[in-house]
mmCIF file of C-alpha atoms in Angstrom:
data_model
loop_
_atom_site.group_PDB
_atom_site.id
_atom_site.type_symbol
_atom_site.label_atom_id
_atom_site.label_comp_id
_atom_site.label_asym_id
_atom_site.label_seq_id
_atom_site.Cartn_x
_atom_site.Cartn_y
_atom_site.Cartn_z
ATOM 1 C CA MET A 78 -19.688 212.551 52.937
ATOM 2 C CA ALA A 79 -22.999 212.357 51.075
ATOM 3 C CA ALA A 80 -21.552 209.855 48.592
ATOM 4 C CA ALA A 81 -20.234 207.743 51.471
ATOM 5 C CA LYS A 82 -23.644 207.784 53.182
ATOM 6 C CA LYS A 83 -25.339 206.714 49.943
ATOM 7 C CA ALA A 84 -22.850 203.867 49.568
ATOM 8 C CA GLU A 85 -23.522 202.756 53.139
ATOM 9 C CA SER A 86 -27.295 202.844 52.596
ATOM 10 C CA GLY A 87 -26.967 200.570 49.472
ATOM 11 C CA GLN A 88 -27.625 203.203 46.776
ATOM 12 C CA VAL A 89 -25.288 203.086 43.695
ATOM 13 C CA ALA A 90 -24.094 206.226 41.988
ATOM 14 C CA PRO A 91 -25.147 206.724 38.350
ATOM 15 C CA ALA A 92 -21.479 206.963 37.246
ATOM 16 C CA SER A 93 -20.830 203.293 38.258
ATOM 17 C CA LYS A 94 -23.904 202.138 36.254
ATOM 18 C CA ASP A 95 -22.555 203.848 33.117
ATOM 19 C CA ARG A 96 -19.193 202.141 33.540
ATOM 20 C CA SER A 97 -20.763 198.641 33.762
ATOM 21 C CA ASN A 98 -22.891 199.328 30.641
ATOM 22 C CA LYS A 99 -19.823 200.490 28.736
ATOM 23 C CA LYS A 100 -17.935 197.320 29.688
ATOM 24 C CA ALA A 101 -20.810 195.108 28.448
ATOM 25 C CA VAL A 102 -20.990 197.064 25.177
ATOM 26 C CA ASN A 103 -17.231 196.846 24.656
ATOM 27 C CA GLU A 104 -17.201 193.062 25.193
ATOM 28 C CA SER A 105 -20.019 192.498 22.666
ATOM 29 C CA GLU A 106 -18.236 194.716 20.143
ATOM 30 C CA LEU A 107 -15.004 192.780 20.565
ATOM 31 C CA LEU A 108 -16.760 189.506 19.696
ATOM 32 C CA THR A 109 -17.825 190.694 16.224
ATOM 33 C CA VAL A 110 -15.544 191.890 13.435
ATOM 34 C CA PRO A 111 -16.907 194.987 11.692
ATOM 35 C CA ASP A 112 -18.003 194.537 8.065
ATOM 36 C CA GLY A 113 -15.427 195.604 5.525
ATOM 37 C CA TRP A 114 -12.546 195.598 8.041
ATOM 38 C CA LYS A 115 -9.181 194.619 6.589
ATOM 39 C CA GLU A 116 -5.788 194.258 8.204
ATOM 40 C CA PRO A 117 -3.375 197.005 7.075
ATOM 41 C CA ALA A 118 -0.650 195.877 4.662
ATOM 42 C CA PHE A 119 2.937 195.358 5.909
ATOM 43 C CA THR A 120 5.147 197.949 4.176
ATOM 44 C CA ARG A 121 8.859 198.944 4.065
ATOM 45 C CA GLU A 122 8.215 201.612 6.715
ATOM 46 C CA ASP A 123 7.250 198.912 9.269
ATOM 47 C CA ASN A 124 10.700 197.245 8.898
ATOM 48 C CA PRO A 125 13.138 199.701 7.238
ATOM 49 C CA ARG A 126 16.338 197.795 8.199
ATOM 50 C CA GLY A 127 15.275 194.456 6.679
ATOM 51 C CA LEU A 128 16.094 190.969 7.943
ATOM 52 C CA LEU A 129 19.282 189.968 9.792
ATOM 53 C CA GLU A 130 19.463 186.314 8.673
ATOM 54 C CA GLU A 131 18.765 184.555 5.393
ATOM 55 C CA SER A 132 15.937 181.978 5.453
ATOM 56 C CA SER A 133 15.269 179.306 2.843
ATOM 57 C CA PHE A 134 12.847 176.474 2.161
ATOM 58 C CA ALA A 135 12.984 173.655 -0.398
ATOM 59 C CA THR A 136 10.440 171.111 -1.626
ATOM 60 C CA LEU A 137 10.525 168.201 -4.084
ATOM 61 C CA PHE A 138 8.120 167.918 -7.011
ATOM 62 C CA PRO A 139 7.058 164.828 -9.039
ATOM 63 C CA LYS A 140 8.406 164.146 -12.522
ATOM 64 C CA TYR A 141 5.103 164.838 -14.278
ATOM 65 C CA ARG A 142 5.121 168.468 -12.993
ATOM 66 C CA GLU A 143 8.470 169.258 -14.617
ATOM 67 C CA ALA A 144 7.085 170.405 -17.993
ATOM 68 C CA TYR A 145 4.486 172.732 -16.401
ATOM 69 C CA LEU A 146 6.998 174.247 -13.943
ATOM 70 C CA LYS A 147 9.448 174.963 -16.782
ATOM 71 C CA GLU A 148 6.686 176.768 -18.655
ATOM 72 C CA CYS A 149 5.457 178.956 -15.784
ATOM 73 C CA TRP A 150 8.797 179.484 -13.986
ATOM 74 C CA PRO A 151 9.394 183.039 -15.314
ATOM 75 C CA LEU A 152 5.998 184.082 -13.880
ATOM 76 C CA VAL A 153 6.872 182.494 -10.495
ATOM 77 C CA GLN A 154 10.177 184.369 -10.345
ATOM 78 C CA LYS A 155 8.487 187.647 -11.300
ATOM 79 C CA ALA A 156 5.810 187.249 -8.564
ATOM 80 C CA LEU A 157 8.435 186.426 -5.882
ATOM 81 C CA ASN A 158 10.831 189.197 -6.985
ATOM 82 C CA GLU A 159 8.114 191.731 -6.187
ATOM 83 C CA HIS A 160 8.481 190.610 -2.544
ATOM 84 C CA HIS A 161 12.316 190.411 -2.850
ATOM 85 C CA VAL A 162 12.485 186.598 -2.640
ATOM 86 C CA ASN A 163 14.753 184.480 -4.864
ATOM 87 C CA ALA A 164 13.552 181.144 -6.329
ATOM 88 C CA THR A 165 15.613 178.406 -7.987
ATOM 89 C CA LEU A 166 14.377 175.397 -9.975
ATOM 90 C CA ASP A 167 16.629 172.327 -9.918
ATOM 91 C CA LEU A 168 15.483 169.879 -12.609
ATOM 92 C CA ILE A 169 18.267 167.345 -11.887
ATOM 93 C CA GLU A 170 17.273 166.782 -8.247
ATOM 94 C CA GLY A 171 13.604 167.698 -8.872
ATOM 95 C CA SER A 172 13.377 170.433 -6.214
ATOM 96 C CA ILE A 173 12.352 174.095 -5.824
ATOM 97 C CA THR A 174 14.116 176.412 -3.341
ATOM 98 C CA VAL A 175 13.062 179.874 -2.121
ATOM 99 C CA THR A 176 15.384 182.188 -0.155
ATOM 100 C CA THR A 177 15.180 185.703 1.319
ATOM 101 C CA THR A 178 17.511 188.529 0.235
ATOM 102 C CA LYS A 179 18.924 191.661 1.855
ATOM 103 C CA LYS A 180 16.058 193.690 0.399
ATOM 104 C CA THR A 181 13.350 191.478 1.969
ATOM 105 C CA PHE A 182 11.499 193.471 4.645
ATOM 106 C CA ASP A 183 8.450 191.265 5.364
ATOM 107 C CA PRO A 184 9.507 188.363 7.664
ATOM 108 C CA TYR A 185 6.389 186.299 6.900
ATOM 109 C CA VAL A 186 6.745 186.417 3.099
ATOM 110 C CA ILE A 187 9.170 183.460 3.138
ATOM 111 C CA ILE A 188 6.405 181.289 4.729
ATOM 112 C CA ARG A 189 4.038 182.356 1.944
ATOM 113 C CA ALA A 190 6.720 181.568 -0.657
ATOM 114 C CA ARG A 191 7.168 178.121 0.912
ATOM 115 C CA ASP A 192 3.402 177.510 0.620
ATOM 116 C CA LEU A 193 3.517 178.691 -3.008
ATOM 117 C CA ILE A 194 6.111 176.098 -4.049
ATOM 118 C CA LYS A 195 4.242 173.380 -2.100
ATOM 119 C CA LEU A 196 1.024 174.162 -3.982
ATOM 120 C CA LEU A 197 2.839 174.163 -7.338
ATOM 121 C CA ALA A 198 4.291 170.731 -6.503
ATOM 122 C CA ARG A 199 0.762 169.448 -5.661
ATOM 123 C CA SER A 200 -0.617 170.226 -9.177
ATOM 124 C CA VAL A 201 -2.279 173.568 -8.267
ATOM 125 C CA PRO A 202 -2.106 175.908 -11.315
ATOM 126 C CA PHE A 203 0.052 179.045 -11.003
ATOM 127 C CA GLU A 204 -2.938 181.412 -11.440
ATOM 128 C CA GLN A 205 -4.459 180.042 -8.219
ATOM 129 C CA ALA A 206 -1.233 179.334 -6.280
ATOM 130 C CA VAL A 207 0.038 182.927 -6.634
ATOM 131 C CA ARG A 208 -2.928 184.128 -4.522
ATOM 132 C CA ILE A 209 -1.133 182.765 -1.424
ATOM 133 C CA LEU A 210 1.132 185.838 -1.492
ATOM 134 C CA GLN A 211 -1.878 187.990 -0.499
ATOM 135 C CA ASP A 212 -2.445 188.734 3.203
ATOM 136 C CA ASP A 213 -6.080 187.541 3.400
ATOM 137 C CA THR A 214 -5.384 184.150 1.740
ATOM 138 C CA ALA A 215 -4.040 180.968 3.331
ATOM 139 C CA CYS A 216 -3.604 177.347 2.234
ATOM 140 C CA ASP A 217 -4.044 173.893 3.720
ATOM 141 C CA ILE A 218 -2.648 170.635 2.314
ATOM 142 C CA ILE A 219 -4.668 167.742 3.802
ATOM 143 C CA LYS A 220 -3.030 164.294 3.675
ATOM 144 C CA VAL A 221 -5.764 161.684 3.150
ATOM 145 C CA GLY A 222 -3.745 158.714 1.879
ATOM 146 C CA SER A 223 -3.221 157.144 5.311
ATOM 147 C CA LEU A 224 -6.813 157.652 6.580
ATOM 148 C CA VAL A 225 -8.282 154.600 4.786
ATOM 149 C CA ARG A 226 -6.415 151.284 4.754
ATOM 150 C CA ASN A 227 -8.173 149.611 1.840
ATOM 151 C CA ARG A 228 -6.975 151.158 -1.445
ATOM 152 C CA GLU A 229 -10.228 150.491 -3.379
ATOM 153 C CA ARG A 230 -12.321 151.991 -0.572
ATOM 154 C CA PHE A 231 -10.028 155.045 -0.489
ATOM 155 C CA ILE A 232 -10.462 155.624 -4.256
ATOM 156 C CA LYS A 233 -14.283 155.369 -3.931
ATOM 157 C CA ARG A 234 -14.397 157.895 -1.074
ATOM 158 C CA ARG A 235 -12.041 160.271 -2.889
ATOM 159 C CA GLN A 236 -14.300 160.077 -5.964
ATOM 160 C CA ARG A 237 -17.308 160.744 -3.691
ATOM 161 C CA LEU A 238 -15.603 163.992 -2.587
ATOM 162 C CA ILE A 239 -15.165 165.056 -6.233
ATOM 163 C CA GLY A 240 -18.722 164.037 -7.204
ATOM 164 C CA PRO A 241 -20.185 163.356 -10.675
ATOM 165 C CA LYS A 242 -18.353 165.623 -13.138
ATOM 166 C CA GLY A 243 -16.850 167.530 -10.163
ATOM 167 C CA SER A 244 -20.244 168.874 -8.989
ATOM 168 C CA THR A 245 -19.698 168.164 -5.248
ATOM 169 C CA LEU A 246 -16.278 169.839 -5.302
ATOM 170 C CA LYS A 247 -17.700 172.860 -7.151
ATOM 171 C CA ALA A 248 -20.512 173.252 -4.573
ATOM 172 C CA LEU A 249 -17.953 173.098 -1.763
ATOM 173 C CA GLU A 250 -15.824 175.752 -3.485
ATOM 174 C CA LEU A 251 -18.805 178.115 -3.825
ATOM 175 C CA LEU A 252 -19.851 177.702 -0.166
ATOM 176 C CA THR A 253 -16.347 178.111 1.336
ATOM 177 C CA ASN A 254 -14.876 180.593 -1.206
ATOM 178 C CA CYS A 255 -11.859 178.290 -1.509
ATOM 179 C CA TYR A 256 -10.071 176.670 -4.442
ATOM 180 C CA ILE A 257 -9.813 172.888 -3.877
ATOM 181 C CA MET A 258 -7.528 170.511 -5.780
ATOM 182 C CA VAL A 259 -7.711 166.732 -5.233
ATOM 183 C CA GLN A 260 -4.485 165.105 -6.394
ATOM 184 C CA GLY A 261 -3.176 161.663 -5.427
ATOM 185 C CA ASN A 262 -3.016 161.243 -1.651
ATOM 186 C CA THR A 263 -3.525 164.939 -0.809
ATOM 187 C CA VAL A 264 -6.246 167.599 -1.021
ATOM 188 C CA SER A 265 -4.939 171.157 -1.492
ATOM 189 C CA ALA A 266 -7.195 174.048 -0.458
ATOM 190 C CA LEU A 267 -6.584 177.775 -0.959
ATOM 191 C CA GLY A 268 -8.754 180.588 0.431
ATOM 192 C CA PRO A 269 -9.817 182.415 3.620
ATOM 193 C CA PHE A 270 -9.173 180.887 7.062
ATOM 194 C CA ASN A 271 -12.838 180.177 7.872
ATOM 195 C CA GLY A 272 -13.334 178.423 4.542
ATOM 196 C CA LEU A 273 -10.220 176.262 5.015
ATOM 197 C CA LYS A 274 -11.534 175.105 8.388
ATOM 198 C CA GLU A 275 -14.802 173.940 6.773
ATOM 199 C CA VAL A 276 -12.982 172.269 3.859
ATOM 200 C CA ARG A 277 -10.772 170.256 6.228
ATOM 201 C CA LYS A 278 -13.826 169.087 8.207
ATOM 202 C CA VAL A 279 -15.684 167.976 5.044
ATOM 203 C CA VAL A 280 -12.641 166.134 3.631
ATOM 204 C CA LEU A 281 -11.926 164.247 6.870
ATOM 205 C CA ASP A 282 -15.622 163.363 7.314
ATOM 206 C CA THR A 283 -15.748 162.011 3.751
ATOM 207 C CA MET A 284 -12.772 159.763 4.474
ATOM 208 C CA LYS A 285 -14.646 158.558 7.590
ATOM 209 C CA ASN A 286 -17.535 157.422 5.336
ATOM 210 C CA ILE A 287 -19.799 160.458 5.969
ATOM 211 C CA HIS A 288 -21.255 161.683 2.676
ATOM 212 C CA PRO A 289 -20.244 165.296 1.809
ATOM 213 C CA ILE A 290 -23.864 166.212 0.964
ATOM 214 C CA TYR A 291 -24.692 166.363 4.707
ATOM 215 C CA ASN A 292 -21.927 168.886 5.361
ATOM 216 C CA ILE A 293 -22.888 170.874 2.253
ATOM 217 C CA LYS A 294 -26.502 171.162 3.528
ATOM 218 C CA THR A 295 -25.213 172.435 6.891
ATOM 219 C CA LEU A 296 -22.955 174.993 5.174
ATOM 220 C CA MET A 297 -25.871 176.272 3.068
ATOM 221 C CA ILE A 298 -27.996 176.818 6.202
ATOM 222 C CA LYS A 299 -25.096 178.555 7.982
ATOM 223 C CA ARG A 300 -24.604 180.845 4.997
ATOM 224 C CA GLU A 301 -28.249 181.969 5.134
ATOM 225 C CA LEU A 302 -28.180 182.428 8.934
ATOM 226 C CA SER A 303 -25.036 184.590 8.808
ATOM 227 C CA LYS A 304 -26.907 187.148 6.664
ATOM 228 C CA ASP A 305 -29.285 187.905 9.569
ATOM 229 C CA PRO A 306 -27.582 190.354 12.026
ATOM 230 C CA GLU A 307 -29.865 189.304 14.925
ATOM 231 C CA LEU A 308 -28.882 185.622 14.694
ATOM 232 C CA ARG A 309 -25.121 186.261 14.584
ATOM 233 C CA THR A 310 -24.727 186.214 18.373
ATOM 234 C CA GLN A 311 -27.180 183.327 18.936
ATOM 235 C CA SER A 312 -26.656 179.563 18.868
ATOM 236 C CA TRP A 313 -27.571 177.925 15.533
ATOM 237 C CA GLU A 314 -28.023 174.386 16.854
ATOM 238 C CA ARG A 315 -31.825 174.517 16.532
ATOM 239 C CA PHE A 316 -31.600 175.415 12.817
ATOM 240 C CA LEU A 317 -28.935 172.908 11.773
ATOM 241 C CA PRO A 318 -30.061 169.402 10.675
ATOM 242 C CA GLN A 319 -29.172 166.447 12.901
ATOM 243 C CA PHE A 320 -28.146 163.463 10.781
ATOM 244 C CA LYS A 321 -28.169 160.144 12.633
ATOM 245 C CA HIS A 322 -25.907 157.311 11.559
ATOM 246 C CA LYS A 323 -27.994 154.335 10.476
ATOM 247 C CA ASN A 324 -26.339 150.937 10.807
ATOM 248 C CA LEU A 325 -28.000 148.884 8.089
ATOM 249 C CA ASN A 326 -26.077 145.673 8.813
ATOM 250 C CA LYS A 327 -28.161 143.194 10.768
ATOM 251 C CA ARG A 328 -26.804 141.752 13.980
ATOM 252 C CA LYS A 329 -24.906 138.572 13.293
ATOM 253 C CA GLU A 330 -26.608 135.535 14.765
ATOM 254 C CA PRO A 331 -24.522 132.690 16.199
ATOM 255 C CA LYS A 332 -24.291 129.459 14.205
ATOM 256 C CA LYS A 333 -25.087 127.268 17.206
ATOM 257 C CA LYS A 334 -28.084 128.395 19.209
ATOM 258 C CA ASN A 335 -28.359 126.986 22.707
ATOM 259 C CA VAL A 336 -32.006 125.993 23.188
ATOM 260 C CA LYS A 337 -33.000 125.522 26.812
ATOM 261 C CA LYS A 338 -34.646 122.172 27.464
ATOM 262 C CA GLU A 339 -37.702 121.753 29.640
ATOM 263 C CA TYR A 340 -36.916 121.221 33.294
ATOM 264 C CA THR A 341 -37.469 117.681 34.595
ATOM 265 C CA PRO A 342 -36.761 116.533 38.156
ATOM 266 C CA PHE A 343 -35.431 113.165 36.886
ATOM 267 C CA PRO A 344 -31.782 112.888 35.862
ATOM 268 C CA PRO A 345 -30.951 111.985 32.235
ATOM 269 C CA PRO A 346 -30.426 108.284 31.435
ATOM 270 C CA GLN A 347 -26.861 107.087 31.832
ATOM 271 C CA PRO A 348 -25.178 106.688 28.410
ATOM 272 C CA GLU A 349 -24.072 103.207 27.375
ATOM 273 C CA SER A 350 -20.405 102.455 27.752
ATOM 274 C CA GLN A 351 -18.288 100.818 25.060
ATOM 275 C CA VAL A 352 -18.404 97.497 26.925
ATOM 276 C CA ASP A 353 -22.229 97.588 27.013
ATOM 277 C CA LYS A 354 -22.356 98.192 23.265
ATOM 278 C CA GLU A 355 -19.973 95.295 22.598
ATOM 279 C CA LEU A 356 -22.035 92.994 24.854
ATOM 280 C CA ALA A 357 -25.237 93.944 23.005
ATOM 281 C CA SER A 358 -23.693 93.238 19.580
ATOM 282 C CA GLY A 359 -21.833 90.112 20.744
ATOM 283 C CA GLU A 360 -18.434 91.548 19.774
ATOM 284 C CA TYR A 361 -17.241 91.349 23.372
ATOM 285 C CA PHE A 362 -16.952 87.537 23.214
ATOM 286 C CA LEU A 363 -14.911 87.529 19.974
ATOM 287 C CA LYS A 364 -11.143 87.055 19.916
ATOM 288 C CA GLU A 365 -8.764 89.944 19.131
ATOM 289 C CA SER A 366 -7.908 88.506 15.689
ATOM 290 C CA GLN A 367 -11.616 88.185 14.857
ATOM 291 C CA LYS A 368 -12.250 91.767 15.949
ATOM 292 C CA LYS A 369 -9.422 93.003 13.718
ATOM 293 C CA ARG A 370 -10.736 91.001 10.742
ATOM 294 C CA LYS A 371 -14.213 92.462 11.296
ATOM 295 C CA ARG A 372 -12.858 96.054 11.370
ATOM 296 C CA VAL A 373 -10.844 95.451 8.176
ATOM 297 C CA GLU A 374 -13.932 94.063 6.432
ATOM 298 C CA GLU A 375 -16.003 97.090 7.487
ATOM 299 C CA ILE A 376 -13.324 99.463 6.159
ATOM 300 C CA LYS A 377 -13.115 97.528 2.849
ATOM 301 C CA ALA A 378 -16.921 97.614 2.492
ATOM 302 C CA LYS A 379 -16.959 101.390 3.021
ATOM 303 C CA GLN A 380 -14.148 101.839 0.486
ATOM 304 C CA ALA A 381 -15.995 99.700 -2.080
ATOM 305 C CA GLU A 382 -19.156 101.784 -1.609
ATOM 306 C CA ALA A 383 -17.204 105.010 -2.071
ATOM 307 C CA ILE A 384 -15.519 103.675 -5.230
ATOM 308 C CA ASN A 385 -18.888 102.623 -6.697
ATOM 309 C CA ARG A 386 -20.384 106.017 -5.908
ATOM 310 C CA ARG A 387 -17.474 107.841 -7.586
ATOM 311 C CA GLN A 388 -17.657 105.555 -10.623
ATOM 312 C CA GLU A 389 -21.395 106.238 -11.002
ATOM 313 C CA GLU A 390 -20.806 109.990 -10.881
ATOM 314 C CA ARG A 391 -18.123 109.707 -13.583
ATOM 315 C CA ASN A 392 -20.340 107.539 -15.780
ATOM 316 C CA LYS A 393 -23.139 110.091 -15.655
ATOM 317 C CA ALA A 394 -21.195 112.266 -18.124
ATOM 318 C CA PHE A 395 -21.216 109.413 -20.693
ATOM 319 C CA ILE A 396 -24.959 108.623 -20.492
ATOM 320 C CA PRO A 397 -26.642 110.165 -23.582
ATOM 321 C CA PRO A 398 -29.730 112.266 -22.955
ATOM 322 C CA LYS A 399 -33.121 110.989 -24.061
ATOM 323 C CA GLU A 400 -34.062 112.302 -27.470
ATOM 324 C CA LYS A 401 -37.568 113.393 -28.296
ATOM 325 C CA LEU A 402 -39.462 111.383 -30.953
ATOM 326 C CA VAL A 403 -39.497 113.205 -34.258
ATOM 327 C CA VAL A 404 -42.996 113.313 -35.778
ATOM 328 C CA LYS A 405 -42.830 113.466 -39.539
ATOM 329 C CA PRO A 406 -45.342 115.866 -41.125
ATOM 330 C CA LYS A 407 -48.001 114.131 -43.258
ATOM 331 C CA LYS A 408 -47.823 114.880 -46.929
ATOM 332 C CA ALA A 409 -50.983 116.187 -48.554
ATOM 333 C CA SER A 410 -52.632 113.466 -50.681
ATOM 334 C CA THR A 411 -52.534 114.224 -54.389
ATOM 335 C CA GLU A 412 -55.296 111.707 -55.206
ATOM 336 C CA THR A 413 -58.211 113.826 -54.004
ATOM 337 C CA LYS A 414 -59.253 116.157 -56.773
ATOM 338 C CA ILE A 415 -61.666 119.040 -56.389
ATOM 339 C CA ASP A 416 -64.907 118.633 -58.396
ATOM 340 C CA ILE A 417 -65.585 122.135 -59.646
ATOM 341 C CA GLU A 418 -68.868 121.256 -61.403
ATOM 342 C CA ALA A 419 -70.417 119.796 -58.206
ATOM 343 C CA ILE A 420 -69.564 123.018 -56.350
ATOM 344 C CA LYS A 421 -71.225 125.085 -59.082
ATOM 345 C CA GLU A 422 -74.460 123.058 -58.821
ATOM 346 C CA LYS A 423 -74.548 123.572 -55.037
ATOM 347 C CA VAL A 424 -74.200 127.317 -55.518
ATOM 348 C CA LYS A 425 -77.067 127.350 -58.046
ATOM 349 C CA LYS A 426 -79.383 125.407 -55.687
ATOM 350 C CA ALA A 427 -78.552 127.788 -52.878
ATOM 351 C CA LYS A 428 -79.499 130.775 -55.067
ATOM 352 C CA LYS A 429 -82.879 129.226 -55.936
ATOM 353 C CA LYS A 430 -83.821 128.781 -52.272
ATOM 354 C CA LYS A 431 -86.129 131.447 -50.931
ATOM 355 C CA LEU A 432 -85.188 133.184 -47.736
ATOM 356 C CA GLY A 433 -87.649 133.560 -44.858
ATOM 357 C CA ALA A 434 -90.521 131.279 -43.692
ATOM 358 C CA LEU A 435 -92.176 128.827 -46.191
ATOM 359 C CA PRO A 436 -95.734 129.515 -47.349
ATOM 360 C CA VAL A 437 -98.635 127.651 -45.641
ATOM 361 C CA GLU A 438 -99.437 125.461 -48.706
ATOM 362 C CA GLU A 439 -95.851 124.111 -49.020
ATOM 363 C CA VAL A 440 -95.760 123.304 -45.287
ATOM 364 C CA LYS A 441 -99.044 121.306 -45.581
ATOM 365 C CA LEU A 442 -97.710 119.351 -48.605
ATOM 366 C CA LYS A 443 -94.491 118.434 -46.722
ATOM 367 C CA ILE A 444 -96.471 117.208 -43.684
ATOM 368 C CA ALA A 445 -98.725 115.056 -45.904
ATOM 369 C CA ALA A 446 -95.679 113.546 -47.697
ATOM 370 C CA GLY A 447 -94.107 112.683 -44.325
ATOM 371 C CA GLU A 448 -97.264 110.946 -43.114
ATOM 372 C CA LYS A 449 -97.457 108.839 -46.304
ATOM 373 C CA LYS A 450 -93.873 107.643 -45.843
ATOM 374 C CA LYS A 451 -94.651 106.557 -42.263
ATOM 375 C CA LYS A 452 -97.744 104.562 -43.398
ATOM 376 C CA LYS A 453 -95.691 102.732 -46.081
ATOM 377 C CA LYS A 454 -93.057 101.736 -43.537
ATOM 378 C CA LYS A 455 -95.780 100.228 -41.287
#
């Protein structure tokens, strides 16, 4: 009765509060996978009677893979025999077939065996392809050949995914924990499910002309954010970079631009008709035969001009270029001989000359001699 009265008055019992808190806690726990959790392995005890029907899968492989498959085939058979799956290599038809046996207890192992032979056919080495038989590993074969129409453009974008000396592909492998093999028109990836999802996104974006470096930057930021336990349940949109597509091509302008003329209230002048033109030139009063002769003469004159123009253009090739006048170098005259004795006398006179200002007496004598010469001339 007391509980009923409390319910009527609007008071909630503490037991109901605990239940709502437990539900909220359980829902948050379900959203996150505990660290270190691993799915238990499927053993013989889970399926002691085995499989009722025999399942098989076959795939073709290219001719260039024949030598490698022959070499590693014993290892493939040994790995599949551990899971009780038979494998046959047909070199005549170029195919690999895997089938279950009576001892096979795991129903999903035939799917993993099918993926194994697909990866071997797509040039993935056996050491990596055999990992598909593990429970925590999956594979994804992405077909990229039909995504780009132009073959040259497709090769450039595929090379962009690989990067210089395979650096872009190596960075993608480290961030996604996946093995990636680019071969022909397909990209084979092998690793955990989350990593395969990221690899597929990067590969398809690259084929859509989005550079893989943008996706690699985003993956690096996500990797750092996942280490923080507080940010796991929050949205990461504010931390991730937003790359905008820049269209660098300028807008194409039309060849003929319609320019609006200034408005005038007067209508445009009426164009002259053919009859008006003939009246102005006097052709209207000519006979039909004269008109025809005039047209023929005009056509012949135009043809003659065209012929002359063509002939001039042809003759240009035969006109020699103007040569520059060659100036012959003057030979040194052998007649002029050097007088060594005269040079010696000049050197002696120069040595006798005193440096510095002349004495006062010599200056007076020179002035007097100059005055005498002037008087004689007068």
